[in-house]
Short mmCIF file of C-alpha atoms in Angstrom, two decimals:
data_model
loop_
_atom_site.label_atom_id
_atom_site.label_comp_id
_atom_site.label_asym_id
_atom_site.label_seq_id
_atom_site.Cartn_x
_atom_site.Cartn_y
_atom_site.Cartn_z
CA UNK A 1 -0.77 89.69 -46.92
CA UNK A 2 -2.68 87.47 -48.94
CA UNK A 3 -1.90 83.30 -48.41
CA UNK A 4 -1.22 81.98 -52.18
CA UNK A 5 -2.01 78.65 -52.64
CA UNK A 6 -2.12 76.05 -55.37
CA UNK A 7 -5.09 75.34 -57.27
CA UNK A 8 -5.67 71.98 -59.13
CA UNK A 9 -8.49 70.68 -61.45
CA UNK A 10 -10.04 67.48 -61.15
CA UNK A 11 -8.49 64.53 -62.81
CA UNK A 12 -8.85 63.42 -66.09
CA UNK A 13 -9.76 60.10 -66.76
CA UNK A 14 -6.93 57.66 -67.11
CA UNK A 15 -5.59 57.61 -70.63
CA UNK A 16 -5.59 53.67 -70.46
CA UNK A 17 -8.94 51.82 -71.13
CA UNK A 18 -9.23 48.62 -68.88
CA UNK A 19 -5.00 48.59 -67.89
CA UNK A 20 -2.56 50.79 -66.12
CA UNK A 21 -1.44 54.29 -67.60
CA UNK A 22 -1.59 57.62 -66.22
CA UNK A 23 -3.84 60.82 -65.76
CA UNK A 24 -3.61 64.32 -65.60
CA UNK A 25 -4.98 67.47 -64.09
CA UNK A 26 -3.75 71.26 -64.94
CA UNK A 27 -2.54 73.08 -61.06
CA UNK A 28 -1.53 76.64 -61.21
CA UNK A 29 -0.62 79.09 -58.30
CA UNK A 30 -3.27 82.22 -57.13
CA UNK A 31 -0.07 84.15 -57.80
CA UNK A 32 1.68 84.76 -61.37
CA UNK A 33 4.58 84.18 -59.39
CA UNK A 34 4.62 80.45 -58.39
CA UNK A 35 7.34 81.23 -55.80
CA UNK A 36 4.93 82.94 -54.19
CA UNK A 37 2.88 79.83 -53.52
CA UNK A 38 2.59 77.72 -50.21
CA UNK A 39 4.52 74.27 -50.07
CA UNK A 40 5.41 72.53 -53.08
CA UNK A 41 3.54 72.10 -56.18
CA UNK A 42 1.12 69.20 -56.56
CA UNK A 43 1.85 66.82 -58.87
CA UNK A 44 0.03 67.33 -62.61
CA UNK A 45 0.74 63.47 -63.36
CA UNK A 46 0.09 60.50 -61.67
CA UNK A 47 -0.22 56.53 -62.64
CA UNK A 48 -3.85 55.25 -62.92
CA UNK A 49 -5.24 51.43 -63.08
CA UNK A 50 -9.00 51.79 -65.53
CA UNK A 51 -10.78 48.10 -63.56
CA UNK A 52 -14.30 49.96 -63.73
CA UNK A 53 -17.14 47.22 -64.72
CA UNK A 54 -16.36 48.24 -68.06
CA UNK A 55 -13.64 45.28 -68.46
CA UNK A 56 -15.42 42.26 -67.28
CA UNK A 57 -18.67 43.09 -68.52
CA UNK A 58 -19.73 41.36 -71.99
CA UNK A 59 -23.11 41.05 -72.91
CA UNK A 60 -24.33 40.51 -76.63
CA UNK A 61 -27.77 40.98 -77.92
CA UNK A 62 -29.27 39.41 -81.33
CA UNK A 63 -32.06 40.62 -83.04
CA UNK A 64 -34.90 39.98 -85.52
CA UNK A 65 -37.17 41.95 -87.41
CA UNK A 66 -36.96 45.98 -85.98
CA UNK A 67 -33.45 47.58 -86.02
CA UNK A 68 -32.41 46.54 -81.97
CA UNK A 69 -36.12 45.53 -81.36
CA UNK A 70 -38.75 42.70 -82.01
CA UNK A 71 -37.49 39.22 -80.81
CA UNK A 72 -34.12 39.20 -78.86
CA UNK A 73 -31.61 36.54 -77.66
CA UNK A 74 -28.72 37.55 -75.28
CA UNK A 75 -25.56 35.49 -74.43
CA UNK A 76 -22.73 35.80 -72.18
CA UNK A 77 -19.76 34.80 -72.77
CA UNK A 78 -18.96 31.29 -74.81
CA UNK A 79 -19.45 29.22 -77.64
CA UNK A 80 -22.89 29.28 -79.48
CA UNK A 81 -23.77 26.61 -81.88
CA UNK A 82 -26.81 26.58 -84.17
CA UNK A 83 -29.05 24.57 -81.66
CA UNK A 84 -27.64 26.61 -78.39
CA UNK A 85 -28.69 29.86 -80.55
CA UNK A 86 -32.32 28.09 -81.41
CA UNK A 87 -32.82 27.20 -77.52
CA UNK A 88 -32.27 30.97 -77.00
CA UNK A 89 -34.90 32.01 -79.21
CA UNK A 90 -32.82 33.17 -82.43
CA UNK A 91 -34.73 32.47 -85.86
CA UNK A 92 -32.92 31.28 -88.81
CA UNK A 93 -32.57 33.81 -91.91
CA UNK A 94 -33.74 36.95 -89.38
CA UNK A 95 -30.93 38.52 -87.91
CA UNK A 96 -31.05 42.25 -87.92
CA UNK A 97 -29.49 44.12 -85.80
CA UNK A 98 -26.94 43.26 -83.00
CA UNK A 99 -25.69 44.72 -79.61
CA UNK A 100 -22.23 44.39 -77.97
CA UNK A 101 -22.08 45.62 -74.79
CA UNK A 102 -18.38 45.80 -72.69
CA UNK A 103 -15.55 47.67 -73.32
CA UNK A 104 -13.51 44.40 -73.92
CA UNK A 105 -16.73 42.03 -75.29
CA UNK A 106 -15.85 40.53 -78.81
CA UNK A 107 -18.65 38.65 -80.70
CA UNK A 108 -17.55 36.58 -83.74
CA UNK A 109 -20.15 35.69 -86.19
CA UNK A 110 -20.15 32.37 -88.46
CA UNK A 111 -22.18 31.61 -91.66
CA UNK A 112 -22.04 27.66 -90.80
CA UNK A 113 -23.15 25.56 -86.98
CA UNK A 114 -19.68 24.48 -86.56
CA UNK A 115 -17.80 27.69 -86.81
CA UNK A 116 -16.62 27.19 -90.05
CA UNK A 117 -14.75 24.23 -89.43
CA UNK A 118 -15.40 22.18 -91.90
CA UNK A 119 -17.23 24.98 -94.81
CA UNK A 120 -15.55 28.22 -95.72
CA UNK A 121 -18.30 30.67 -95.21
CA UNK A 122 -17.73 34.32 -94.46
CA UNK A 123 -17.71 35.23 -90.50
CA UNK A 124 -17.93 38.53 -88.95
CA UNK A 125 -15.80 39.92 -85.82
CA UNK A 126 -17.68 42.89 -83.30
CA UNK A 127 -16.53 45.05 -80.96
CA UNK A 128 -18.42 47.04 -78.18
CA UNK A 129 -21.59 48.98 -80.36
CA UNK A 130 -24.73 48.73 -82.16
CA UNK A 131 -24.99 47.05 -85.96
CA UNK A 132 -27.30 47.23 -88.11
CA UNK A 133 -28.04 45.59 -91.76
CA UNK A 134 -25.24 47.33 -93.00
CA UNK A 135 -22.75 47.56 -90.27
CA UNK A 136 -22.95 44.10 -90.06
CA UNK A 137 -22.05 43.06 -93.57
CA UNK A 138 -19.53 46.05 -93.14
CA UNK A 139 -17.86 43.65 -90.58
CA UNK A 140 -17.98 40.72 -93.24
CA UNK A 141 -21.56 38.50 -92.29
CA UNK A 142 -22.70 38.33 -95.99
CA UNK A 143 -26.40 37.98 -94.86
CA UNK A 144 -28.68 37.54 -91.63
CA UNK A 145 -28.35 34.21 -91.25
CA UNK A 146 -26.18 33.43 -88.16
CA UNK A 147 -25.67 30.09 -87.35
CA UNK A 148 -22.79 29.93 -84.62
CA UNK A 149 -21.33 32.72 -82.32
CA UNK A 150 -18.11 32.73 -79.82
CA UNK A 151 -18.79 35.73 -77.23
CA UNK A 152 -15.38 36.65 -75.44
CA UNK A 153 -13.29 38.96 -73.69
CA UNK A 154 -10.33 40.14 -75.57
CA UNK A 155 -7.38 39.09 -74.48
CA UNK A 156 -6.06 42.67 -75.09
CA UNK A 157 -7.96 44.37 -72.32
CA UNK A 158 -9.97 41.91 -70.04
CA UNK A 159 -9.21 44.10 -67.08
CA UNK A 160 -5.34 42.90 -67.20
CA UNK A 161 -2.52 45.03 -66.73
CA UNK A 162 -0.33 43.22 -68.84
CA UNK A 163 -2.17 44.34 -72.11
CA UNK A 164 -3.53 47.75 -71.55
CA UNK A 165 -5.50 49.62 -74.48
CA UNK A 166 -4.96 53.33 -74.89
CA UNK A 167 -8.07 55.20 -75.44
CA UNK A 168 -9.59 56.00 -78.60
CA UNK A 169 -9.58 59.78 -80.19
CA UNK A 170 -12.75 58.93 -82.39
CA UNK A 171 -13.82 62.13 -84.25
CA UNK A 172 -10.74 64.74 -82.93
CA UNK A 173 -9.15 66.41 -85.11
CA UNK A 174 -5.14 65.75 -84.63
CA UNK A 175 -4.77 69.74 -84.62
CA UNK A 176 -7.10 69.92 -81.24
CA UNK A 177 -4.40 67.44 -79.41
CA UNK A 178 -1.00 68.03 -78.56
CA UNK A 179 2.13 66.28 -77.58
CA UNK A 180 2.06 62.57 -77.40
CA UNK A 181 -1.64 62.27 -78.31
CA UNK A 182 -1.09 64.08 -81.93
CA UNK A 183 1.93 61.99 -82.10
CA UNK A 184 -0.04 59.02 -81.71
CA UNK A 185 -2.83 59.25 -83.44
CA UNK A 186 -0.59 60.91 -86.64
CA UNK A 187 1.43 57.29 -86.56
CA UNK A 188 -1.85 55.66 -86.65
CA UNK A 189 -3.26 57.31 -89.27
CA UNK A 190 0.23 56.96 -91.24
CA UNK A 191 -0.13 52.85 -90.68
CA UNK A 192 -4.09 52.45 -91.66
CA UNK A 193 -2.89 54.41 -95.04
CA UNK A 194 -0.18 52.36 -95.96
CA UNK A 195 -2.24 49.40 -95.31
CA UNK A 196 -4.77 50.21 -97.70
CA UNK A 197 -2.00 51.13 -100.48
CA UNK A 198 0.31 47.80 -100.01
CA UNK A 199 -3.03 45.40 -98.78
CA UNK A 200 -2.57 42.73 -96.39
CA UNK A 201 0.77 42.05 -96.73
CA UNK A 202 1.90 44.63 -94.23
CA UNK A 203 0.42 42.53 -91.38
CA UNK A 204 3.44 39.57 -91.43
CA UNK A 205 6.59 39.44 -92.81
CA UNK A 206 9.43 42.18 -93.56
CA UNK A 207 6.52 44.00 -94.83
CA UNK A 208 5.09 44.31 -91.26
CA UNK A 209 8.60 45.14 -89.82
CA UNK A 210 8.88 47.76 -92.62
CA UNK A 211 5.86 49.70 -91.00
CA UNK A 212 6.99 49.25 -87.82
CA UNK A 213 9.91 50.81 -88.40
CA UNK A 214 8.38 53.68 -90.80
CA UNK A 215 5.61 54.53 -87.77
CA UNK A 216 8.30 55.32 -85.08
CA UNK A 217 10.45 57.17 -87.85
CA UNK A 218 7.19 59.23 -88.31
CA UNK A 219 6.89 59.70 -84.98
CA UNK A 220 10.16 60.86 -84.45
CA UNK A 221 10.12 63.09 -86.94
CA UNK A 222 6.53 64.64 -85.04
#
């Protein structure tokens, strides 16, 4: 008679961005029957380590005039100050558009030359993506004047296993996931709401612990 075997799919991508976590693939027998099946079934979960180029890569790009065109400055990572950004060929008052490339690339803004130090001007913090006018003074730069810039890898996901970020669900609906994921992403959603309703205060304090303990009673109750 016929030889059943077990069929797998290929791997999904590791659940972790830049850190250890695991992946998954969906194996089912030729036969309804599993017993009927050669040899044991494959495994349908298995750890996974995300290093790809992805993590150590950080690249950001300034620019004048054009949304991401006309002049352009890029930097690696480090500390910018106002002459460091004029060698590179950024013009004062003309900043508008920029480009963060890297999974784990931060760029962090600042109104004043010596990163606010001594003035308290607004600053702006950017993650992996494109900005334009308005994304930027979404992020908090007030106008396109940029005068300093710190490019770095966050600490959260520089390609170490130690702090591991779990991938992002951006536009999925929590119905199309199941499981963990729904779980998840409901607790998130749960903890951006009641930030916006008590304000900043949730952040520190026994208001912090407070959500902290609400998000894992919401997720138990998921």
């Amino acid at each position: 008679g016929k030889c059943n075997q077990w069929r797998a799919s290929p791997w999904s991508p590791c659940d972790t961005t830049c850190g250890s976590g695991m992946r998954s693939r969906h194996v089912q027998c030729d036969n309804e029957d599993a017993k009927e099946c050669l040899g044991p079934k494959p495994h349908s979960r298995e750890a996974c380590v995300d290093e790809g180029p992805h993590c150590t890569k950080c690249r950001v790009t300034l620019y004048g005039g054009q949304l991401l065109d006309g002049w352009r400055a890029t930097f690696g990572v480090g500390d910018y100050t106002t002459d460091d950004l004029i060698r590179k060929g950024v013009k004062c008052e003309d900043v508008s558009s920029v480009k963060v490339q890297g999974e784990c690339c931060q760029a962090h803004l600042y109104q004043y030359g010596d990163f606010n130090r001594a003035h308290d001007g607004w600053n702006a913090s950017l993650t992996a993506g494109d900005y334009d006018v308005d994304a930027l003074e979404a992020a908090g730069a007030q106008d396109n004047d940029v005068s300093a810039m710190v490019v770095a890898l966050s600490g959260e996901c520089s390609g170490s296993t130690q702090h591991p970020r779990k991938r992002r669900h951006h536009g999925m609906s929590v119905d199309s996931l199941s499981g963990s994921d729904a779980t998840e992403v409901h607790s998130q959603r749960l903890g951006e709401e009641v930030a916006r309703q008590f304000g900043s205060s949730v952040k520190s304090g026994a208001a912090g612990a407070a959500l902290g303990v609400l998000a894992a009673a919401v997720a138990l109750v998921l």
